[in-house]
PDB file of C-alpha atoms and ligand atoms in Angstrom:
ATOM      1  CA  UNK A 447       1.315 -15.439   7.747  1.00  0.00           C
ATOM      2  CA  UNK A 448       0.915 -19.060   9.259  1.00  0.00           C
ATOM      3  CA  UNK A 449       0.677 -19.767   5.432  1.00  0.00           C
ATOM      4  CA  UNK A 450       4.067 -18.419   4.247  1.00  0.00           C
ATOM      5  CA  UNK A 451       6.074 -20.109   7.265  1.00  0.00           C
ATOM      6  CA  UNK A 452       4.429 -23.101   6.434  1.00  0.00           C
ATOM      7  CA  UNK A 453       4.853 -23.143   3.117  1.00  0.00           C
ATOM      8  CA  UNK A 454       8.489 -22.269   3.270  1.00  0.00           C
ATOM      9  CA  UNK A 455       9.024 -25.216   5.362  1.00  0.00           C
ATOM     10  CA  UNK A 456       6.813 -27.210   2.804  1.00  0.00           C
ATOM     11  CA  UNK A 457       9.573 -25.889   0.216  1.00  0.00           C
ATOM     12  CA  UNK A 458      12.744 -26.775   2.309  1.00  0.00           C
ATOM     13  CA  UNK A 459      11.625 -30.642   2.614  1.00  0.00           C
ATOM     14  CA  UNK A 460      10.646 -30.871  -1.078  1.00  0.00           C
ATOM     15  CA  UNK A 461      12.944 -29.535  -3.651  1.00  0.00           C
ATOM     16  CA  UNK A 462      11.522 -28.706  -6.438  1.00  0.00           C
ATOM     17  CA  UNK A 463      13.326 -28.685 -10.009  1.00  0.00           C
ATOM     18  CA  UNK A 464      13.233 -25.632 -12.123  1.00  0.00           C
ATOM     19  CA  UNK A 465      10.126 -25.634 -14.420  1.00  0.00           C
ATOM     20  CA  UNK A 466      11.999 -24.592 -17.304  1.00  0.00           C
ATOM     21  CA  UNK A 467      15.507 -26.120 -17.787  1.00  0.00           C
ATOM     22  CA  UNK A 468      14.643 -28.926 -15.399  1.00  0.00           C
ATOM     23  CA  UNK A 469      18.117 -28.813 -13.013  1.00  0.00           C
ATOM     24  CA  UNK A 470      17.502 -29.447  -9.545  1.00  0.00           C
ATOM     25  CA  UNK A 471      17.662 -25.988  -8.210  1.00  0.00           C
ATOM     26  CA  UNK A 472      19.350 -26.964  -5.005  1.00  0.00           C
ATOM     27  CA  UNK A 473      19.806 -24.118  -3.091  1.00  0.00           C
ATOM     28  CA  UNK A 474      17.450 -21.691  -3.669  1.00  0.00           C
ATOM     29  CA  UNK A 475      14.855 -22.971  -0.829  1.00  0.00           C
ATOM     30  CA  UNK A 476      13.659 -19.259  -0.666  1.00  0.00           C
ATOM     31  CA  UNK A 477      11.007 -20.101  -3.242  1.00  0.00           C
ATOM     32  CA  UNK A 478       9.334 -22.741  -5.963  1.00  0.00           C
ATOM     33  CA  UNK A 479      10.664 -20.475  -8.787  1.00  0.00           C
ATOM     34  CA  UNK A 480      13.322 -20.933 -11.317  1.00  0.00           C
ATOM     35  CA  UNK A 481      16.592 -21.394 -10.746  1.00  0.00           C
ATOM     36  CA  UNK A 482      18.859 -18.581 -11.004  1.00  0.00           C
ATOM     37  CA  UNK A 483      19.892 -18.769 -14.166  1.00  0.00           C
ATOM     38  CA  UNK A 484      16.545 -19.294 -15.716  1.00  0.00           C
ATOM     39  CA  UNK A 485      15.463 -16.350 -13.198  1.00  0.00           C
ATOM     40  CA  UNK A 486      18.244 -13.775 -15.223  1.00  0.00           C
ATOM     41  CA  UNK A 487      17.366 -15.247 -18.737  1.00  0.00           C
ATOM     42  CA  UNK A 488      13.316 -14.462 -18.330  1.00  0.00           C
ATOM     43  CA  UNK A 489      12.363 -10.963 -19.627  1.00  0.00           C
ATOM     44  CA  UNK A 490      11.048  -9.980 -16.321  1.00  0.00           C
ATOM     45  CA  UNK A 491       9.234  -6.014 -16.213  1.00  0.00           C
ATOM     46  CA  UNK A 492      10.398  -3.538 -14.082  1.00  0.00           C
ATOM     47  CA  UNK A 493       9.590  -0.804 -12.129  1.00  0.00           C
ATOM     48  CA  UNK A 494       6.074   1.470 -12.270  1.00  0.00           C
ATOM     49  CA  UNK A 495       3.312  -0.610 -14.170  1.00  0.00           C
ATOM     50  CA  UNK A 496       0.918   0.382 -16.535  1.00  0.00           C
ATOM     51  CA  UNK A 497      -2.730   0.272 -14.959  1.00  0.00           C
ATOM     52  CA  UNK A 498      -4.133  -1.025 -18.478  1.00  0.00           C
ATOM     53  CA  UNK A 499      -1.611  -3.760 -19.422  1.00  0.00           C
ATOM     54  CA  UNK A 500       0.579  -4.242 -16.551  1.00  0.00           C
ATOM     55  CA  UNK A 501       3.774  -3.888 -18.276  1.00  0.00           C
ATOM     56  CA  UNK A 502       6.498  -0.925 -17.779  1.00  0.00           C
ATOM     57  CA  UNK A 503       5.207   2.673 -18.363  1.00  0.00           C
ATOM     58  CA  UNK A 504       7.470   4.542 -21.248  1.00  0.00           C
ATOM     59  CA  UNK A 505       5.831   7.628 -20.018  1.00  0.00           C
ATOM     60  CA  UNK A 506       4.826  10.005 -17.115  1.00  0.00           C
ATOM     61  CA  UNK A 507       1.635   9.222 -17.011  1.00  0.00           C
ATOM     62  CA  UNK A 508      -0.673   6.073 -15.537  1.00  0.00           C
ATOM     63  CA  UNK A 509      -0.738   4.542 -19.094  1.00  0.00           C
ATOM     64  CA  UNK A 510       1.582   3.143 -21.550  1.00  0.00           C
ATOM     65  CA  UNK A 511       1.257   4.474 -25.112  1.00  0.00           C
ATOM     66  CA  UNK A 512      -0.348   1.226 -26.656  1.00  0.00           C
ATOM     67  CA  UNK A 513      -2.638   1.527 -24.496  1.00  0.00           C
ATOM     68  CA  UNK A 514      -3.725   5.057 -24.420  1.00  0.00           C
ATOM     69  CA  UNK A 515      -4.277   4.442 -28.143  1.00  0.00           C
ATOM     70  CA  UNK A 516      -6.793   1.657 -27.043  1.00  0.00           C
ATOM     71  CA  UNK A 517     -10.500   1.948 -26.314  1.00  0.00           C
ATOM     72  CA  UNK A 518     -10.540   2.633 -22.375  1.00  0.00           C
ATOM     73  CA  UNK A 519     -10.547  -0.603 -20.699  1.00  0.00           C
ATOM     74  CA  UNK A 520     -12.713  -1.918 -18.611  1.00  0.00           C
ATOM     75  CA  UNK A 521     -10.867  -3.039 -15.592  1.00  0.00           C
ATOM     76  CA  UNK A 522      -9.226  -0.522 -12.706  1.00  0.00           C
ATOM     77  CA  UNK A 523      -5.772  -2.029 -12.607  1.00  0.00           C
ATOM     78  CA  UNK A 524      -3.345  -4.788 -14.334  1.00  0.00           C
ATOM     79  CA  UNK A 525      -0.095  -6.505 -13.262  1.00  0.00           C
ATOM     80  CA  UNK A 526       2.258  -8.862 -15.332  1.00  0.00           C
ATOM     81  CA  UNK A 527       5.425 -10.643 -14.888  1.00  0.00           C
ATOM     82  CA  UNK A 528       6.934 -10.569 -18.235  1.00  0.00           C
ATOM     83  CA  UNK A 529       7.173  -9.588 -21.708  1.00  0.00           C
ATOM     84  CA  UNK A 530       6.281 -12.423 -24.197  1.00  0.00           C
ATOM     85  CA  UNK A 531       9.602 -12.815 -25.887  1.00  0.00           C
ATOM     86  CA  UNK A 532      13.026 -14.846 -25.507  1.00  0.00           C
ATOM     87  CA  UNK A 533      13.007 -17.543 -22.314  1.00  0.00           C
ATOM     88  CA  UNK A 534       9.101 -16.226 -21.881  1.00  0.00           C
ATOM     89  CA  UNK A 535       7.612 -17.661 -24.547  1.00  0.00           C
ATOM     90  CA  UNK A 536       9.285 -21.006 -23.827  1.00  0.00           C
ATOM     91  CA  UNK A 537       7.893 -20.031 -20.511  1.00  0.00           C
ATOM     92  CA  UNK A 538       4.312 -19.902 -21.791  1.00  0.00           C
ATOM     93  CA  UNK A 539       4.434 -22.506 -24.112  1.00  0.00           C
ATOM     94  CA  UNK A 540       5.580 -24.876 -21.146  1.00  0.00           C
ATOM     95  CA  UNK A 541       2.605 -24.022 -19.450  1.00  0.00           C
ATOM     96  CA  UNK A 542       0.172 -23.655 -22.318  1.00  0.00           C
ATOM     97  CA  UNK A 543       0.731 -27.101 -24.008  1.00  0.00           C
ATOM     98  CA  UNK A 544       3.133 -29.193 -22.014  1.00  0.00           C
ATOM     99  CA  UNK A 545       0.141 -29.060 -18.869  1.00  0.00           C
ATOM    100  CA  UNK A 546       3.210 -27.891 -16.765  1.00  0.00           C
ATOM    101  CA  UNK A 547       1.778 -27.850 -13.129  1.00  0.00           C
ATOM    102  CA  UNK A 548       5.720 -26.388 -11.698  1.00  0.00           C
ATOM    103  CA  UNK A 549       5.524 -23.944 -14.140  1.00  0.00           C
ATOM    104  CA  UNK A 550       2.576 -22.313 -13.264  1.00  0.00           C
ATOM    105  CA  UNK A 551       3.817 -22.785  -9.055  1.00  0.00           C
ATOM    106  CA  UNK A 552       6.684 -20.886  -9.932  1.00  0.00           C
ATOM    107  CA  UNK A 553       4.788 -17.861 -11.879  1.00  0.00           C
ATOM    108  CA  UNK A 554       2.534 -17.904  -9.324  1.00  0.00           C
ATOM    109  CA  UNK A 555       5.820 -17.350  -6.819  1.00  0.00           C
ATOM    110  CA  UNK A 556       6.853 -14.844  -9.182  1.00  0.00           C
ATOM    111  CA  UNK A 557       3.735 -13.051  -9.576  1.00  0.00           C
ATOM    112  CA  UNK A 558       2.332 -12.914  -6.283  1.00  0.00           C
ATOM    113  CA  UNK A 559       4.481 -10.457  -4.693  1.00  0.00           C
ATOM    114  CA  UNK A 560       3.634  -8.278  -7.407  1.00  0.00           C
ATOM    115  CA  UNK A 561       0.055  -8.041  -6.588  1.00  0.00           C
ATOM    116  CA  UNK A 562       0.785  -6.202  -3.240  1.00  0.00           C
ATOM    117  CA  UNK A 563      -1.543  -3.027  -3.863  1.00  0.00           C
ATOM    118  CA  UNK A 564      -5.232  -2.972  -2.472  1.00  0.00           C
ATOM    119  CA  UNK A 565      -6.663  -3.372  -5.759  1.00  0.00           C
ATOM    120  CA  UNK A 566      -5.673  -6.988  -5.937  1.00  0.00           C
ATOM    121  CA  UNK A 567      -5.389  -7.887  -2.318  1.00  0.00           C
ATOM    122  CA  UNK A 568      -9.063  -6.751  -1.545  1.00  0.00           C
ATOM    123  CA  UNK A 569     -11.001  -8.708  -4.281  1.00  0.00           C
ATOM    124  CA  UNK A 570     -13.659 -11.137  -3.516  1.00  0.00           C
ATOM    125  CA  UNK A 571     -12.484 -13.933  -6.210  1.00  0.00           C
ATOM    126  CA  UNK A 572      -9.718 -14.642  -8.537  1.00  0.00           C
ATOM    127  CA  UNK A 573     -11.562 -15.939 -11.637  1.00  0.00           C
ATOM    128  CA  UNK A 574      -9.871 -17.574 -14.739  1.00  0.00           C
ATOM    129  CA  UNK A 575     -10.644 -17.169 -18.282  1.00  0.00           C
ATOM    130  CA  UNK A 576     -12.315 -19.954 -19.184  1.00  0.00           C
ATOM    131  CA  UNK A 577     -11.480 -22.447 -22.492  1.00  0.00           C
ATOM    132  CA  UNK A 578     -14.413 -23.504 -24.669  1.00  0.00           C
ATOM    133  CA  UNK A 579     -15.606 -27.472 -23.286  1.00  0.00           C
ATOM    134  CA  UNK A 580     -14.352 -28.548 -26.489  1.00  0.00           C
ATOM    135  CA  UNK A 581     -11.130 -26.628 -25.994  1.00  0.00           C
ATOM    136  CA  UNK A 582     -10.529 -27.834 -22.736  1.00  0.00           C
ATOM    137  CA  UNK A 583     -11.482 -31.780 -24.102  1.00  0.00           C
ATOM    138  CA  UNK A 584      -8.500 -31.448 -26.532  1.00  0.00           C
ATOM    139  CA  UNK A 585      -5.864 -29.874 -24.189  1.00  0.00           C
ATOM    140  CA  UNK A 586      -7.467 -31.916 -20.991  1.00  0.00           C
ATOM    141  CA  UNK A 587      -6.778 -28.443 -18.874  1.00  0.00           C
ATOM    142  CA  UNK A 588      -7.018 -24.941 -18.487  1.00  0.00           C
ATOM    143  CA  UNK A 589      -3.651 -23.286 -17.903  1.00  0.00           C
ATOM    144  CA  UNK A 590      -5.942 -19.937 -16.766  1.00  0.00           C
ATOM    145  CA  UNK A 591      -7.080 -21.337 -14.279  1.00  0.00           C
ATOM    146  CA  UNK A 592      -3.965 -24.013 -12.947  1.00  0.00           C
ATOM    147  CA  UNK A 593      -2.586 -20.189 -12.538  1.00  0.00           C
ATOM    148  CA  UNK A 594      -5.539 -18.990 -10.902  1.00  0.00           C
ATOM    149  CA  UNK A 595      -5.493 -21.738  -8.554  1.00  0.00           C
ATOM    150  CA  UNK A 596      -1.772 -21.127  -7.468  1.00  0.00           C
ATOM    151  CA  UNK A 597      -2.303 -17.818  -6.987  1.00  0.00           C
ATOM    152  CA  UNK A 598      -4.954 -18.444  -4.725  1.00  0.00           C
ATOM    153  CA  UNK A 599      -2.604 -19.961  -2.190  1.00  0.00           C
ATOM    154  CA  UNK A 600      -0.450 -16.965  -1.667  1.00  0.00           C
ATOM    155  CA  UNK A 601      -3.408 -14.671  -1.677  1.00  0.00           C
ATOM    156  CA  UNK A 602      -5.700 -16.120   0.040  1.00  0.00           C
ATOM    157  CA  UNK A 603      -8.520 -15.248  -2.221  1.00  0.00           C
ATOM    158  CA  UNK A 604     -10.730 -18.253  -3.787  1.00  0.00           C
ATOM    159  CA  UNK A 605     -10.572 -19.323  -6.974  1.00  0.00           C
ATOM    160  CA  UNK A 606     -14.222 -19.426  -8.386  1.00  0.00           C
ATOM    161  CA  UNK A 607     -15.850 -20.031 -11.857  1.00  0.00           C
ATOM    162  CA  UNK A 608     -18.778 -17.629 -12.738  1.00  0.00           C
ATOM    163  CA  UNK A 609     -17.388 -17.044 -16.197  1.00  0.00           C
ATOM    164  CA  UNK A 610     -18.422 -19.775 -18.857  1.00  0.00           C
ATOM    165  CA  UNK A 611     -17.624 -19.508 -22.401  1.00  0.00           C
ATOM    166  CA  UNK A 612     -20.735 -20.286 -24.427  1.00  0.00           C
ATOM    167  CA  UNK A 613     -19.158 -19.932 -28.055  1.00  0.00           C
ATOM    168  CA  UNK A 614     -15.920 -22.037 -29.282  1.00  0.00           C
ATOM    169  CA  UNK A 615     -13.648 -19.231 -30.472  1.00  0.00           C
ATOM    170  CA  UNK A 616     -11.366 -19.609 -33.285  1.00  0.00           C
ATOM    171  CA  UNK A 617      -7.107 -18.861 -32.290  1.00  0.00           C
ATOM    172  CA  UNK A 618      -6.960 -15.076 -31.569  1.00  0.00           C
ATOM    173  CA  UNK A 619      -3.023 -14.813 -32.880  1.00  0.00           C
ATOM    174  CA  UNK A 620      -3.339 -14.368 -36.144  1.00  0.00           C
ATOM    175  CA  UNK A 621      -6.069 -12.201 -36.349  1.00  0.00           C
ATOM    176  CA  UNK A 622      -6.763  -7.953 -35.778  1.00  0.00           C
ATOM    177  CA  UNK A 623      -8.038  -6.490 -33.454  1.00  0.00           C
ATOM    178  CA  UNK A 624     -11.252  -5.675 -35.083  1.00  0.00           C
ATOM    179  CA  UNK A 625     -11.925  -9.373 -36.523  1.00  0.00           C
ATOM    180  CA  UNK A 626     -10.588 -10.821 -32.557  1.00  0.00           C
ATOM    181  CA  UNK A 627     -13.728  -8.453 -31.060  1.00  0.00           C
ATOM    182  CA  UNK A 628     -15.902 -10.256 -33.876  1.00  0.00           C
ATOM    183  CA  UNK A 629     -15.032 -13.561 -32.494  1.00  0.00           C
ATOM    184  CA  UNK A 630     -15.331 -12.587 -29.108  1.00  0.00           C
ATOM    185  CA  UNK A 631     -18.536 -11.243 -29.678  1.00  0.00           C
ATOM    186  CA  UNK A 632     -21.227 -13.011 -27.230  1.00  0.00           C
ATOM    187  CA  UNK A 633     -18.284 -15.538 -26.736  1.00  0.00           C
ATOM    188  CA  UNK A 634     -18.776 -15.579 -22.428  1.00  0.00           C
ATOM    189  CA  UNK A 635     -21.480 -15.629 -20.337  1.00  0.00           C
ATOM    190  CA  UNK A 636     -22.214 -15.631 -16.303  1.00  0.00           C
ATOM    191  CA  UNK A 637     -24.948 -18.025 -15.741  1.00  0.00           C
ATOM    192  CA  UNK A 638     -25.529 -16.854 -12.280  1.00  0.00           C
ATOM    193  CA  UNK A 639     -25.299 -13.193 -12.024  1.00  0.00           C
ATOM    194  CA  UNK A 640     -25.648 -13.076  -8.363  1.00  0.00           C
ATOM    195  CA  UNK A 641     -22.704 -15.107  -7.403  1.00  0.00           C
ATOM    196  CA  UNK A 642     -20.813 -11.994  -9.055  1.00  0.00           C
ATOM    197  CA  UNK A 643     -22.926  -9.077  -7.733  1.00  0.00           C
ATOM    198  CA  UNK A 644     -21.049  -6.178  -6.175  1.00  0.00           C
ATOM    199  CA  UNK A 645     -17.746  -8.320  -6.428  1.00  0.00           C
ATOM    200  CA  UNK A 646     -14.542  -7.370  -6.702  1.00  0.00           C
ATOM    201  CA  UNK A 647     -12.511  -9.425  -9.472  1.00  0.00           C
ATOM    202  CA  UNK A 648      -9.235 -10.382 -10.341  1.00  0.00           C
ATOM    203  CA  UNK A 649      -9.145 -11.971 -13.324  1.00  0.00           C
ATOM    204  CA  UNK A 650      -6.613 -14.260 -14.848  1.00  0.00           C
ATOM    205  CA  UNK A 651      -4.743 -15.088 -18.051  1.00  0.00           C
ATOM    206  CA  UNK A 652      -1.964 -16.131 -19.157  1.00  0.00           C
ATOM    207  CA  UNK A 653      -0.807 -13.852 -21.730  1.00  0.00           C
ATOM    208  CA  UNK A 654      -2.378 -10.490 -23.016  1.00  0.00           C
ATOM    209  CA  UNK A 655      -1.854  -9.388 -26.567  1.00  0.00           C
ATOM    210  CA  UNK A 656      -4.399  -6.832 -27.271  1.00  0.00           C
ATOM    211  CA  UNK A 657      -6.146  -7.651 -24.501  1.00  0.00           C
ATOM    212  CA  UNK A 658      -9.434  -8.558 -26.119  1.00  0.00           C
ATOM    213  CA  UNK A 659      -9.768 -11.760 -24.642  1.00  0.00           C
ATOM    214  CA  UNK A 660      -9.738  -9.974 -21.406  1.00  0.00           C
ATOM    215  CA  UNK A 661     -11.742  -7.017 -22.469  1.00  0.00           C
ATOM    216  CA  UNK A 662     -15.109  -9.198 -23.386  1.00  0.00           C
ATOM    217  CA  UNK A 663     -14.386 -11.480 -20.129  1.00  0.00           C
ATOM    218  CA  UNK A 664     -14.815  -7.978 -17.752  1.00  0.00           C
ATOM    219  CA  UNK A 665     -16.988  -6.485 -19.653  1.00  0.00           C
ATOM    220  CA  UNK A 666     -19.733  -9.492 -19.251  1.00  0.00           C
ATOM    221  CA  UNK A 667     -18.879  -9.440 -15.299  1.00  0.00           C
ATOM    222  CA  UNK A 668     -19.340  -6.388 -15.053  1.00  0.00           C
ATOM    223  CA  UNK A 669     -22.634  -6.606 -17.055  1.00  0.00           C
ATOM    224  CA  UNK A 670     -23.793  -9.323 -14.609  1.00  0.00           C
ATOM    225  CA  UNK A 671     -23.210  -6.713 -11.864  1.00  0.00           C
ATOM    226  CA  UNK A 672     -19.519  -7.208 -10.449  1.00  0.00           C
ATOM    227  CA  UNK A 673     -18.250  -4.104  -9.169  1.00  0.00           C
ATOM    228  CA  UNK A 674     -14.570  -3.834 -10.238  1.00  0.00           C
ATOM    229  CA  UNK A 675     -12.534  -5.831 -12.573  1.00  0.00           C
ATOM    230  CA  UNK A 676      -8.534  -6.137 -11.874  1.00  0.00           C
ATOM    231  CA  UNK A 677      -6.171  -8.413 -14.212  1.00  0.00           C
ATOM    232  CA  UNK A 678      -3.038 -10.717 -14.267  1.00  0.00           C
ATOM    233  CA  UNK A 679      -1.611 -11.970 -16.605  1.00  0.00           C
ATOM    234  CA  UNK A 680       1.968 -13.856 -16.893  1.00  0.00           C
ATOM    235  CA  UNK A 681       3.207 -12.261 -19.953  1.00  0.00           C
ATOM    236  CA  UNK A 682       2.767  -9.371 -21.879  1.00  0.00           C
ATOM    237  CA  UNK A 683       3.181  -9.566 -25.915  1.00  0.00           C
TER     238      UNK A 683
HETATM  239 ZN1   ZN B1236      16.467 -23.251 -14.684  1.00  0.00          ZN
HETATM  240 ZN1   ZN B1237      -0.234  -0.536 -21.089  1.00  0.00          ZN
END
């Protein structure tokens, strides 16, 4: 609580631009997000999520169709901001390639109110999914985790790092889903199992496609003995 009030005040002395068309949002001291143009362009989701993908449910049930059609996932719950199209993929791109700290401050502002249910708010870590070292050398940061780590302020959960990826992976976009579970394949590791043990996780991306990225990353948590697996991710393709 002593957080938010402090923060608020934090975002009343320094105004920040918006991330994505750079104008000086003046006026909208209510939070580091977009201003409120960019705010009606972005394809935000709505409404009832699905538990396996976090986007909108087209159904009555607790799943969306894609992803009933999927093998069951391995993770209890999923939230996500917005579908990967339009003003969201210039969104994502910003903050994939353009090392766009703002931009992930103000999807963190977006997202966090959106993790309100105990499934989120009662995990032990918020971990990223990490690049490859030689990924990371190239792009000089890991947009996973400057989310992760923005996040962290509004939950109040740590960010920590159990989660190494062992194997360079080749781009996941243009491939299926069978050959993107053949890259993934032994792809992460957790060194030290028992900084994971009976932990609950929330676990962070920035976009899910398929969601095999994310699939192999819980899966080898929970393998090294971490009790429940949640997700985030900022867009959903
Ligand atoms: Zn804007
Ligand atoms: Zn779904």
């Amino acid at each position: 609580m002593k957080n938010k009030i402090f923060r608020k005040i934090i975002n009343f002395l320094l105004e920040y631009p918006c991330p994505l068309c750079g104008c000086d949002n003046t006026g909208n001291h209510d939070c580091n997000s977009f201003c409120t143009d960019c705010l009606k362009k972005l394809p935000l989701l709505h409404g009832q999520r699905c538990r396996g993908c976090g986007g909108e449910l087209d159904g009555a049930l607790e799943m969306c169709r894609q992803c009933l059609s999927m093998p069951r996932r391995p993770w209890q719950n999923a939230m996500s901001i917005m579908q990967m199209e339009d003003a969201g993929k210039d969104a994502i791109y910003q903050l994939k390639f353009a090392g766009n700290t703002a931009m992930a401050r103000a999807m963190a502002e977006l997202g966090a109110p959106l993790l309100a249910d105990k499934d989120f708010t009662e995990c032990d870590m918020i971990v990223p999914v990490p690049l490859h070292w030689t990924r990371l050398w190239q792009r000089s940061y890991n947009q996973s985790e400057l989310l992760a780590k923005m996040l962290a302020k509004h939950l109040d959960i740590p960010v920590k790092k159990p989660l190494k990826r062992i194997r360079p992976t080749t781009r996941q976009a243009t491939l299926s889903r069978k050959e993107r579970l053949k890259n993934l394949h032994k792809a992460f590791a957790v060194p030290h199992p028992e900084k994971v043990k009976d932990c609950k996780i929330l676990l962070v991306d920035d976009v899910l496609t398929t969601g095999s990225t994310l699939h192999a990353c819980a899966e080898t948590l929970l393998q090294a003995g971490a009790a429940k697996i949640v997700i985030f991710t900022v867009a959903r393709r």
